mmCIF file of C-alpha atoms and ligand atoms in Angstrom:
data_model
loop_
_atom_site.group_PDB
_atom_site.id
_atom_site.type_symbol
_atom_site.label_atom_id
_atom_site.label_comp_id
_atom_site.label_asym_id
_atom_site.label_seq_id
_atom_site.Cartn_x
_atom_site.Cartn_y
_atom_site.Cartn_z
ATOM 1 C CA MET I 164 -12.583 -17.455 -26.504
ATOM 2 C CA SER I 165 -13.285 -14.379 -24.480
ATOM 3 C CA ASN I 166 -12.163 -11.174 -26.142
ATOM 4 C CA LEU I 167 -11.445 -9.538 -22.790
ATOM 5 C CA PRO I 168 -7.899 -9.010 -21.534
ATOM 6 C CA ILE I 169 -6.802 -12.082 -19.563
ATOM 7 C CA PRO I 170 -5.112 -11.751 -16.150
ATOM 8 C CA ARG I 171 -2.062 -13.823 -15.120
ATOM 9 C CA PRO I 172 -2.815 -17.462 -14.259
ATOM 10 C CA GLY I 173 -4.224 -17.744 -10.745
ATOM 11 C CA VAL I 174 -5.484 -14.187 -10.336
ATOM 12 C CA LEU I 175 -9.097 -15.103 -11.062
ATOM 13 C CA SER I 176 -8.983 -17.863 -8.472
ATOM 14 C CA ILE I 177 -8.420 -15.298 -5.711
ATOM 15 C CA ASP I 178 -11.496 -14.430 -3.680
ATOM 16 C CA ALA I 179 -11.275 -10.726 -2.928
ATOM 17 C CA TYR I 180 -11.001 -9.873 0.784
ATOM 18 C CA VAL I 181 -14.458 -9.091 2.135
ATOM 19 C CA PRO I 182 -14.318 -6.649 5.051
ATOM 20 C CA GLY I 183 -16.852 -6.966 7.866
ATOM 21 C CA LYS I 184 -20.180 -5.150 7.677
ATOM 22 C CA SER I 185 -19.999 -1.530 8.679
ATOM 23 C CA ALA I 186 -23.674 -0.542 8.715
ATOM 24 C CA ALA I 187 -26.888 -1.739 10.332
ATOM 25 C CA PRO I 188 -29.677 -0.504 8.059
ATOM 26 C CA GLY I 189 -32.768 0.523 9.989
ATOM 27 C CA ALA I 190 -31.173 0.597 13.438
ATOM 28 C CA THR I 191 -31.430 3.960 15.193
ATOM 29 C CA ARG I 192 -27.863 3.781 16.478
ATOM 30 C CA ALA I 193 -25.069 1.424 15.513
ATOM 31 C CA PHE I 194 -21.884 0.122 17.078
ATOM 32 C CA LYS I 195 -19.318 -1.219 14.624
ATOM 33 C CA LEU I 196 -17.656 -4.093 16.438
ATOM 34 C CA SER I 197 -16.552 -5.953 13.334
ATOM 35 C CA ALA I 198 -13.083 -4.695 12.454
ATOM 36 C CA ASN I 199 -11.072 -4.689 15.708
ATOM 37 C CA GLU I 200 -10.864 -0.905 15.664
ATOM 38 C CA THR I 201 -10.295 0.889 18.953
ATOM 39 C CA PRO I 202 -13.321 2.440 20.682
ATOM 40 C CA LEU I 203 -11.014 5.190 21.990
ATOM 41 C CA GLY I 204 -10.344 6.714 18.586
ATOM 42 C CA PRO I 205 -6.990 8.135 17.524
ATOM 43 C CA SER I 206 -4.742 10.123 19.826
ATOM 44 C CA PRO I 207 -5.856 13.773 19.843
ATOM 45 C CA ARG I 208 -2.205 14.611 19.122
ATOM 46 C CA ALA I 209 -2.332 12.523 15.947
ATOM 47 C CA ILE I 210 -5.391 14.425 14.744
ATOM 48 C CA VAL I 211 -3.671 17.762 15.277
ATOM 49 C CA ALA I 212 -0.508 16.585 13.498
ATOM 50 C CA ALA I 213 -2.522 15.304 10.531
ATOM 51 C CA ARG I 214 -4.447 18.579 10.248
ATOM 52 C CA ASP I 215 -1.319 20.683 10.499
ATOM 53 C CA ILE I 216 0.462 18.923 7.670
ATOM 54 C CA LEU I 217 -2.503 19.206 5.282
ATOM 55 C CA GLU I 218 -1.117 22.645 4.386
ATOM 56 C CA GLU I 219 1.895 20.925 2.848
ATOM 57 C CA SER I 220 -0.150 18.622 0.643
ATOM 58 C CA ALA I 221 1.293 20.092 -2.561
ATOM 59 C CA LEU I 222 4.665 18.550 -1.698
ATOM 60 C CA TYR I 223 5.629 14.896 -2.085
ATOM 61 C CA PRO I 224 6.400 13.186 1.181
ATOM 62 C CA GLU I 225 10.005 12.104 1.839
ATOM 63 C CA GLY I 226 10.135 8.899 -0.215
ATOM 64 C CA SER I 227 11.283 6.407 2.400
ATOM 65 C CA SER I 228 9.242 7.736 5.358
ATOM 66 C CA ARG I 229 12.510 8.555 7.114
ATOM 67 C CA ASN I 230 10.986 10.649 9.908
ATOM 68 C CA LEU I 231 8.481 7.966 10.726
ATOM 69 C CA ARG I 232 11.115 5.213 10.666
ATOM 70 C CA GLU I 233 13.317 7.270 12.949
ATOM 71 C CA ALA I 234 10.446 7.822 15.377
ATOM 72 C CA ILE I 235 9.661 4.092 15.397
ATOM 73 C CA GLY I 236 13.359 3.346 15.817
ATOM 74 C CA ALA I 237 13.587 5.674 18.809
ATOM 75 C CA GLN I 238 10.434 4.261 20.375
ATOM 76 C CA PHE I 239 11.405 0.595 20.083
ATOM 77 C CA ASN I 240 15.176 0.969 20.072
ATOM 78 C CA LEU I 241 15.592 -0.270 16.491
ATOM 79 C CA ASP I 242 17.820 0.667 13.559
ATOM 80 C CA PRO I 243 15.607 2.805 11.241
ATOM 81 C CA ALA I 244 17.444 1.354 8.214
ATOM 82 C CA ARG I 245 15.950 -2.015 9.075
ATOM 83 C CA ILE I 246 12.392 -0.661 9.208
ATOM 84 C CA ILE I 247 10.093 -0.413 6.203
ATOM 85 C CA ALA I 248 6.850 1.548 6.292
ATOM 86 C CA GLY I 249 3.788 0.274 4.482
ATOM 87 C CA ALA I 250 0.333 1.553 3.617
ATOM 88 C CA GLY I 251 -0.988 -0.666 6.380
ATOM 89 C CA SER I 252 0.952 -3.734 7.413
ATOM 90 C CA ASP I 253 -0.992 -5.391 4.597
ATOM 91 C CA GLU I 254 1.341 -3.640 2.169
ATOM 92 C CA VAL I 255 4.403 -5.015 3.931
ATOM 93 C CA LEU I 256 2.930 -8.534 3.727
ATOM 94 C CA GLU I 257 2.244 -7.984 0.047
ATOM 95 C CA LEU I 258 5.805 -6.757 -0.615
ATOM 96 C CA LEU I 259 7.198 -9.826 1.154
ATOM 97 C CA ALA I 260 5.105 -12.123 -1.026
ATOM 98 C CA LEU I 261 5.937 -10.249 -4.249
ATOM 99 C CA ALA I 262 9.650 -10.233 -3.471
ATOM 100 C CA TYR I 263 10.039 -13.830 -2.328
ATOM 101 C CA ILE I 264 7.234 -15.959 -3.758
ATOM 102 C CA GLY I 265 7.342 -16.958 -7.414
ATOM 103 C CA PRO I 266 5.393 -19.533 -9.438
ATOM 104 C CA GLN I 267 5.670 -22.987 -7.764
ATOM 105 C CA ASP I 268 6.710 -21.391 -4.476
ATOM 106 C CA GLU I 269 4.677 -21.824 -1.342
ATOM 107 C CA GLY I 270 3.422 -19.640 1.492
ATOM 108 C CA VAL I 271 2.455 -21.482 4.675
ATOM 109 C CA TYR I 272 -0.015 -20.252 7.279
ATOM 110 C CA SER I 273 -2.205 -21.876 9.883
ATOM 111 C CA GLN I 274 -5.763 -23.076 9.394
ATOM 112 C CA TYR I 275 -7.576 -20.159 11.032
ATOM 113 C CA GLY I 276 -4.835 -17.647 10.261
ATOM 114 C CA PHE I 277 -5.441 -14.152 8.891
ATOM 115 C CA LEU I 278 -6.897 -14.426 5.353
ATOM 116 C CA GLU I 279 -4.568 -11.837 3.889
ATOM 117 C CA TYR I 280 -1.754 -14.455 3.853
ATOM 118 C CA LYS I 281 -3.649 -16.540 1.346
ATOM 119 C CA ILE I 282 -4.447 -13.501 -0.793
ATOM 120 C CA VAL I 283 -0.853 -12.197 -0.961
ATOM 121 C CA THR I 284 0.536 -15.679 -1.666
ATOM 122 C CA LEU I 285 -1.901 -16.167 -4.542
ATOM 123 C CA SER I 286 -1.385 -12.665 -5.920
ATOM 124 C CA ALA I 287 2.345 -13.303 -6.081
ATOM 125 C CA GLY I 288 1.597 -16.402 -8.152
ATOM 126 C CA GLY I 289 2.429 -18.872 -5.377
ATOM 127 C CA ARG I 290 0.620 -21.725 -3.721
ATOM 128 C CA PRO I 291 -0.997 -21.274 -0.304
ATOM 129 C CA VAL I 292 -0.434 -24.185 2.097
ATOM 130 C CA VAL I 293 -2.597 -24.530 5.188
ATOM 131 C CA ALA I 294 -1.263 -26.069 8.413
ATOM 132 C CA PRO I 295 -3.999 -27.621 10.607
ATOM 133 C CA GLU I 296 -4.496 -26.078 14.051
ATOM 134 C CA LYS I 297 -5.128 -27.592 17.458
ATOM 135 C CA ASN I 298 -7.849 -25.979 19.570
ATOM 136 C CA TYR I 299 -8.002 -22.885 17.356
ATOM 137 C CA SER I 300 -4.347 -22.129 17.931
ATOM 138 C CA ALA I 301 -1.395 -22.268 15.567
ATOM 139 C CA ASP I 302 0.754 -25.335 16.091
ATOM 140 C CA VAL I 303 4.503 -25.150 15.497
ATOM 141 C CA ASP I 304 4.926 -28.814 14.587
ATOM 142 C CA SER I 305 2.024 -28.626 12.189
ATOM 143 C CA LEU I 306 3.492 -25.512 10.515
ATOM 144 C CA LEU I 307 6.920 -27.165 10.292
ATOM 145 C CA SER I 308 5.469 -30.293 8.700
ATOM 146 C CA CYS I 309 4.215 -28.092 5.812
ATOM 147 C CA VAL I 310 7.641 -26.623 5.101
ATOM 148 C CA ASN I 311 9.732 -27.906 2.191
ATOM 149 C CA GLU I 312 12.279 -26.485 -0.273
ATOM 150 C CA LYS I 313 9.506 -24.537 -2.039
ATOM 151 C CA THR I 314 8.371 -22.733 1.128
ATOM 152 C CA LYS I 315 9.436 -19.091 0.926
ATOM 153 C CA LEU I 316 7.271 -17.574 3.652
ATOM 154 C CA VAL I 317 5.682 -18.874 6.835
ATOM 155 C CA PHE I 318 3.097 -16.418 8.166
ATOM 156 C CA LEU I 319 2.227 -16.376 11.843
ATOM 157 C CA ALA I 320 -0.260 -13.873 13.251
ATOM 158 C CA ASN I 321 0.647 -13.564 16.906
ATOM 159 C CA PRO I 322 -1.875 -13.018 18.416
ATOM 160 C CA ASN I 323 -4.019 -14.475 15.658
ATOM 161 C CA ASN I 324 -7.071 -12.880 14.113
ATOM 162 C CA PRO I 325 -9.882 -14.109 14.222
ATOM 163 C CA THR I 326 -9.255 -16.607 17.055
ATOM 164 C CA GLY I 327 -7.438 -14.347 19.554
ATOM 165 C CA SER I 328 -5.010 -17.148 20.423
ATOM 166 C CA TYR I 329 -1.251 -16.650 20.678
ATOM 167 C CA LEU I 330 1.983 -18.604 20.797
ATOM 168 C CA PRO I 331 4.364 -17.979 23.708
ATOM 169 C CA GLU I 332 7.779 -16.591 22.812
ATOM 170 C CA GLU I 333 9.387 -19.971 23.387
ATOM 171 C CA GLU I 334 7.221 -21.594 20.721
ATOM 172 C CA VAL I 335 7.870 -18.829 18.184
ATOM 173 C CA ARG I 336 11.572 -19.237 18.858
ATOM 174 C CA ARG I 337 11.307 -22.975 18.290
ATOM 175 C CA LEU I 338 9.605 -22.261 14.958
ATOM 176 C CA ALA I 339 12.287 -19.742 13.923
ATOM 177 C CA ALA I 340 15.088 -22.100 14.940
ATOM 178 C CA SER I 341 13.625 -25.038 13.014
ATOM 179 C CA LEU I 342 13.004 -23.307 9.671
ATOM 180 C CA PRO I 343 15.446 -23.651 6.778
ATOM 181 C CA LYS I 344 17.560 -20.492 6.331
ATOM 182 C CA GLN I 345 15.891 -19.933 2.929
ATOM 183 C CA THR I 346 12.443 -19.668 4.463
ATOM 184 C CA ILE I 347 11.303 -16.385 5.991
ATOM 185 C CA LEU I 348 9.205 -16.414 9.152
ATOM 186 C CA VAL I 349 6.781 -13.466 9.117
ATOM 187 C CA ILE I 350 5.544 -12.620 12.608
ATOM 188 C CA ASP I 351 2.464 -10.445 12.216
ATOM 189 C CA ALA I 352 2.118 -8.725 15.576
ATOM 190 C CA ALA I 353 -0.801 -6.422 14.733
ATOM 191 C CA TYR I 354 -2.265 -6.781 18.243
ATOM 192 C CA ALA I 355 1.003 -6.903 20.210
ATOM 193 C CA GLU I 356 0.253 -3.825 22.320
ATOM 194 C CA TYR I 357 -2.859 -5.441 23.784
ATOM 195 C CA VAL I 358 -1.130 -8.576 25.033
ATOM 196 C CA THR I 359 -0.446 -8.615 28.761
ATOM 197 C CA ARG I 360 0.928 -12.175 29.047
ATOM 198 C CA THR I 361 4.478 -12.327 30.342
ATOM 199 C CA ASP I 362 5.426 -15.276 28.116
ATOM 200 C CA TYR I 363 4.579 -13.271 24.964
ATOM 201 C CA SER I 364 6.980 -11.413 22.696
ATOM 202 C CA ALA I 365 6.024 -9.302 19.682
ATOM 203 C CA GLY I 366 9.135 -10.695 18.011
ATOM 204 C CA ILE I 367 11.742 -7.907 17.946
ATOM 205 C CA ASN I 368 14.241 -10.000 19.916
ATOM 206 C CA ILE I 369 13.590 -12.987 17.646
ATOM 207 C CA VAL I 370 14.156 -10.908 14.484
ATOM 208 C CA ASP I 371 17.490 -9.825 15.928
ATOM 209 C CA GLU I 372 18.712 -13.397 16.298
ATOM 210 C CA TYR I 373 17.992 -14.652 12.784
ATOM 211 C CA THR I 374 18.660 -13.729 9.178
ATOM 212 C CA ASN I 375 15.229 -14.973 8.116
ATOM 213 C CA VAL I 376 12.674 -13.507 10.528
ATOM 214 C CA VAL I 377 10.566 -10.389 9.899
ATOM 215 C CA MET I 378 8.034 -8.748 12.216
ATOM 216 C CA THR I 379 5.126 -6.589 11.007
ATOM 217 C CA ARG I 380 3.228 -4.018 13.078
ATOM 218 C CA THR I 381 0.330 -1.692 12.442
ATOM 219 C CA PHE I 382 -1.081 1.689 13.381
ATOM 220 C CA SER I 383 -4.584 0.398 12.576
ATOM 221 C CA LYS I 384 -5.370 -1.254 15.868
ATOM 222 C CA ILE I 385 -4.378 0.202 19.240
ATOM 223 C CA TYR I 386 -3.171 3.472 17.660
ATOM 224 C CA GLY I 387 -6.570 4.049 16.088
ATOM 225 C CA LEU I 388 -5.321 5.115 12.648
ATOM 226 C CA ALA I 389 -6.858 2.387 10.472
ATOM 227 C CA GLY I 390 -8.309 4.966 8.082
ATOM 228 C CA LEU I 391 -4.894 6.451 7.324
ATOM 229 C CA ARG I 392 -3.370 3.075 6.316
ATOM 230 C CA LEU I 393 -0.071 2.825 8.140
ATOM 231 C CA GLY I 394 2.039 -0.116 9.208
ATOM 232 C CA TRP I 395 5.664 -1.188 9.304
ATOM 233 C CA GLY I 396 8.005 -4.122 9.162
ATOM 234 C CA TYR I 397 11.288 -4.801 10.948
ATOM 235 C CA GLY I 398 13.771 -7.342 9.651
ATOM 236 C CA PRO I 399 17.327 -8.209 8.660
ATOM 237 C CA SER I 400 18.967 -5.555 6.407
ATOM 238 C CA ALA I 401 19.106 -7.853 3.390
ATOM 239 C CA ILE I 402 15.362 -8.466 3.474
ATOM 240 C CA ILE I 403 14.392 -4.841 4.123
ATOM 241 C CA GLU I 404 16.697 -3.693 1.286
ATOM 242 C CA THR I 405 15.037 -6.218 -1.005
ATOM 243 C CA LEU I 406 11.551 -4.992 -0.124
ATOM 244 C CA ASN I 407 12.615 -1.389 -0.731
ATOM 245 C CA ARG I 408 13.472 -2.263 -4.342
ATOM 246 C CA ILE I 409 9.845 -3.040 -5.117
ATOM 247 C CA ARG I 410 8.157 -0.683 -2.661
ATOM 248 C CA PRO I 411 6.191 1.978 -4.507
ATOM 249 C CA PRO I 412 7.941 5.319 -3.981
ATOM 250 C CA PHE I 413 6.008 7.671 -1.681
ATOM 251 C CA ASN I 414 3.836 4.789 -0.474
ATOM 252 C CA ILE I 415 3.078 6.589 2.796
ATOM 253 C CA SER I 416 1.211 9.895 2.678
ATOM 254 C CA SER I 417 2.659 12.811 4.621
ATOM 255 C CA ILE I 418 -0.570 12.861 6.646
ATOM 256 C CA ALA I 419 -0.257 9.231 7.727
ATOM 257 C CA SER I 420 3.414 9.721 8.623
ATOM 258 C CA ALA I 421 2.764 12.805 10.723
ATOM 259 C CA ALA I 422 -0.170 11.209 12.519
ATOM 260 C CA GLY I 423 1.831 8.055 13.161
ATOM 261 C CA ILE I 424 4.742 9.966 14.676
ATOM 262 C CA ALA I 425 2.392 11.872 16.988
ATOM 263 C CA ALA I 426 0.492 8.712 17.936
ATOM 264 C CA LEU I 427 3.726 6.943 18.897
ATOM 265 C CA ALA I 428 4.582 9.783 21.257
ATOM 266 C CA ASP I 429 1.225 9.695 23.060
ATOM 267 C CA ALA I 430 2.042 7.050 25.665
ATOM 268 C CA GLU I 431 -0.906 8.121 27.786
ATOM 269 C CA HIS I 432 -3.410 7.354 25.022
ATOM 270 C CA ILE I 433 -1.907 3.902 24.449
ATOM 271 C CA GLN I 434 -1.967 3.211 28.181
ATOM 272 C CA LYS I 435 -5.637 4.160 28.327
ATOM 273 C CA ALA I 436 -6.388 1.781 25.465
ATOM 274 C CA ILE I 437 -4.533 -1.079 27.164
ATOM 275 C CA GLU I 438 -6.364 -0.460 30.441
ATOM 276 C CA HIS I 439 -9.707 -0.304 28.668
ATOM 277 C CA ASN I 440 -9.044 -3.634 26.981
ATOM 278 C CA THR I 441 -7.678 -5.277 30.096
ATOM 279 C CA ARG I 442 -10.901 -4.372 31.866
ATOM 280 C CA TRP I 443 -13.432 -5.247 29.166
ATOM 281 C CA LEU I 444 -11.911 -8.308 27.467
ATOM 282 C CA PRO I 445 -12.370 -10.543 30.549
ATOM 283 C CA TRP I 446 -15.725 -8.917 31.314
ATOM 284 C CA LEU I 447 -17.117 -9.748 27.866
ATOM 285 C CA THR I 448 -15.585 -13.227 27.963
ATOM 286 C CA ASN I 449 -17.163 -13.988 31.345
ATOM 287 C CA GLU I 450 -20.569 -12.452 30.663
ATOM 288 C CA ILE I 451 -20.953 -14.164 27.305
ATOM 289 C CA SER I 452 -19.687 -17.512 28.605
ATOM 290 C CA ALA I 453 -22.253 -17.250 31.408
ATOM 291 C CA LEU I 454 -24.978 -17.231 28.741
ATOM 292 C CA GLY I 455 -23.885 -20.716 27.739
ATOM 293 C CA LEU I 456 -21.914 -19.633 24.669
ATOM 294 C CA GLU I 457 -18.363 -20.802 24.091
ATOM 295 C CA VAL I 458 -15.858 -17.956 23.893
ATOM 296 C CA LEU I 459 -12.352 -18.706 22.630
ATOM 297 C CA PRO I 460 -9.751 -17.397 25.094
ATOM 298 C CA SER I 461 -8.279 -14.212 23.597
ATOM 299 C CA VAL I 462 -5.284 -12.026 24.379
ATOM 300 C CA ALA I 463 -6.211 -9.370 21.802
ATOM 301 C CA ASN I 464 -9.049 -6.801 21.546
ATOM 302 C CA PHE I 465 -11.672 -9.187 20.198
ATOM 303 C CA ILE I 466 -13.246 -12.543 20.953
ATOM 304 C CA ALA I 467 -14.613 -15.338 18.792
ATOM 305 C CA ILE I 468 -17.990 -16.564 20.077
ATOM 306 C CA ARG I 469 -19.291 -19.993 19.094
ATOM 307 C CA PHE I 470 -23.027 -20.424 18.578
ATOM 308 C CA PRO I 471 -24.966 -23.686 18.756
ATOM 309 C CA SER I 472 -26.146 -25.452 15.611
ATOM 310 C CA THR I 473 -29.689 -25.506 17.048
ATOM 311 C CA PRO I 474 -32.063 -23.774 14.599
ATOM 312 C CA GLY I 475 -32.838 -20.305 15.935
ATOM 313 C CA LEU I 476 -29.577 -20.142 17.886
ATOM 314 C CA THR I 477 -26.994 -20.282 15.095
ATOM 315 C CA ALA I 478 -24.329 -17.684 14.312
ATOM 316 C CA VAL I 479 -26.366 -16.617 11.270
ATOM 317 C CA ASP I 480 -29.440 -16.103 13.457
ATOM 318 C CA ALA I 481 -27.392 -14.204 16.033
ATOM 319 C CA ASP I 482 -25.822 -12.022 13.357
ATOM 320 C CA GLN I 483 -29.276 -11.028 12.044
ATOM 321 C CA PHE I 484 -30.643 -10.438 15.534
ATOM 322 C CA LEU I 485 -27.703 -8.289 16.619
ATOM 323 C CA THR I 486 -27.541 -6.303 13.379
ATOM 324 C CA LYS I 487 -31.205 -5.305 13.777
ATOM 325 C CA LYS I 488 -30.228 -3.845 17.129
ATOM 326 C CA GLY I 489 -27.358 -1.912 15.564
ATOM 327 C CA LEU I 490 -24.688 -4.278 16.901
ATOM 328 C CA ILE I 491 -22.387 -5.127 14.035
ATOM 329 C CA LEU I 492 -20.204 -8.176 14.610
ATOM 330 C CA ARG I 493 -18.024 -10.062 12.134
ATOM 331 C CA ALA I 494 -19.226 -13.303 10.572
ATOM 332 C CA ILE I 495 -16.141 -15.445 9.977
ATOM 333 C CA GLY I 496 -17.450 -18.184 7.711
ATOM 334 C CA THR I 497 -14.771 -17.196 5.186
ATOM 335 C CA TYR I 498 -12.213 -18.289 7.807
ATOM 336 C CA GLY I 499 -13.836 -21.719 8.006
ATOM 337 C CA MET I 500 -15.536 -20.759 11.280
ATOM 338 C CA PRO I 501 -19.217 -20.505 10.256
ATOM 339 C CA ASP I 502 -20.440 -21.225 13.817
ATOM 340 C CA PHE I 503 -18.648 -18.180 15.196
ATOM 341 C CA LEU I 504 -19.064 -14.432 15.289
ATOM 342 C CA ARG I 505 -16.098 -12.219 16.128
ATOM 343 C CA LEU I 506 -16.763 -9.359 18.521
ATOM 344 C CA THR I 507 -14.407 -6.410 18.944
ATOM 345 C CA VAL I 508 -14.122 -4.989 22.457
ATOM 346 C CA GLY I 509 -16.093 -1.764 22.258
ATOM 347 C CA GLY I 510 -16.792 1.122 24.582
ATOM 348 C CA GLN I 511 -18.735 0.574 27.801
ATOM 349 C CA GLU I 512 -22.156 1.254 26.241
ATOM 350 C CA ALA I 513 -21.546 -1.054 23.287
ATOM 351 C CA ASN I 514 -20.223 -3.863 25.489
ATOM 352 C CA HIS I 515 -23.276 -3.729 27.759
ATOM 353 C CA ALA I 516 -25.573 -3.568 24.730
ATOM 354 C CA VAL I 517 -23.990 -6.692 23.217
ATOM 355 C CA VAL I 518 -24.294 -8.703 26.408
ATOM 356 C CA SER I 519 -27.945 -7.784 26.980
ATOM 357 C CA ALA I 520 -28.790 -8.427 23.318
ATOM 358 C CA LEU I 521 -27.112 -11.841 23.459
ATOM 359 C CA LYS I 522 -29.008 -12.646 26.653
ATOM 360 C CA GLU I 523 -32.280 -11.813 24.898
ATOM 361 C CA PHE I 524 -31.208 -13.786 21.830
ATOM 362 C CA MET I 525 -30.432 -16.929 23.831
ATOM 363 C CA GLN I 526 -33.735 -16.691 25.701
ATOM 364 C CA LYS I 527 -35.777 -16.200 22.546
ATOM 365 C CA GLY I 528 -33.929 -18.957 20.708
ATOM 366 C CA LYS I 529 -34.407 -21.434 23.544
ATOM 367 C CA ASN I 530 -38.100 -20.600 23.897
ATOM 368 C CA SER I 531 -38.834 -20.955 20.203
ATOM 369 C CA PHE I 532 -37.019 -24.294 20.215
ATOM 370 C CA LYS I 533 -39.137 -25.519 23.146
ATOM 371 C CA ASN I 534 -42.351 -24.528 21.374
ATOM 372 C CA GLU I 535 -41.580 -26.472 18.225
HETATM 373 C C1 PLP N 242 -5.869 -5.825 11.406
HETATM 374 C C2 PLP N 242 -4.749 -6.736 11.093
HETATM 375 C C3 PLP N 242 -3.621 -6.288 10.434
HETATM 376 C C4 PLP N 242 -3.471 -4.827 10.116
HETATM 377 O O1 PLP N 242 -3.648 -4.554 8.802
HETATM 378 P P1 PLP N 242 -3.337 -3.066 8.307
HETATM 379 O O2 PLP N 242 -3.101 -3.274 6.863
HETATM 380 O O3 PLP N 242 -2.117 -2.619 9.026
HETATM 381 O O4 PLP N 242 -4.521 -2.242 8.631
HETATM 382 C C5 PLP N 242 -2.595 -7.162 10.170
HETATM 383 N N1 PLP N 242 -2.665 -8.439 10.570
HETATM 384 C C6 PLP N 242 -3.716 -8.914 11.242
HETATM 385 C C7 PLP N 242 -3.709 -10.314 11.719
HETATM 386 C C8 PLP N 242 -4.794 -8.079 11.503
HETATM 387 O O5 PLP N 242 -5.863 -8.551 12.144
#
């Protein structure tokens, strides 16, 4: 018998979340394209607001992030009482799991869905259930076939990370309409702002039609505030009130709140980020496809690139090659996609550097294969 304190059953079977690499040792300059951060940085207004409020750091923030919730409410035309702020949307996901999933309960998510769903389900003591995907996209029928009386949460990243695929509003609606009333549908719309498809909805209108649908959003992606940890959820009053019972008081720092409020108000900055992505996402997709690599169609600010299994041309080889050049992509073997690397849309210089490095990589790989 070990004489160390023993955690709850299940905790030691959780693999801790491993973030993407953030450094390229030895490279003279590096571009971090591994965490879907924005190349445009935060709104200058958010930086000013964060600096200004530092003076007030001796004071606790307002406990429920009221000012932030009111600003979000005004921006999206929502009732602030039905909004909950989280230290990243990760915290909202965690609160949902802690509040609704107990031992024997199940959390369902799709095969290549965001890994955090598995982690929060396990940390709540529940059982993660994986619904197979078709063509690297969530499948409503597949998700529904995993649902039973033990299913408390169904997580859907829309668009999904790391595949970049999305479900049209009609399909999300079909999912919501088909779930038992006891099962909560969690629509994680972390990349909503980037999506330009007309058949897409972030989920606000769907939340409003059901008593069991919640949407989560984040300030980490298009708003460029990942370092401040800020996200939010919108849902039916009964669910938001439940989450507030277990939410740590003062979970949002006054700095994050102030920056978030200022970022929301900077429509110009958001517009710039959307335009940047709308220009470079298809450019990267086309250029990289033209090298003979498969790129999964994406509506977000990243793409998943599939590498051949040919020795010298694999995703592992590509990862090493690119890292040496200071181009840091995300290996997604932990998502069950070992043949892929995920690339975040970067600034112009980084995007060009990735394409020329991949061109060189494919050439070198093909030549070395020929010579064998
Ligand atoms: C990045 C990301 C989030 C955001 O997480 P935060 O905790 O808000 O930083 C949520 N869901 C998905 C699918 C993501 O890729």
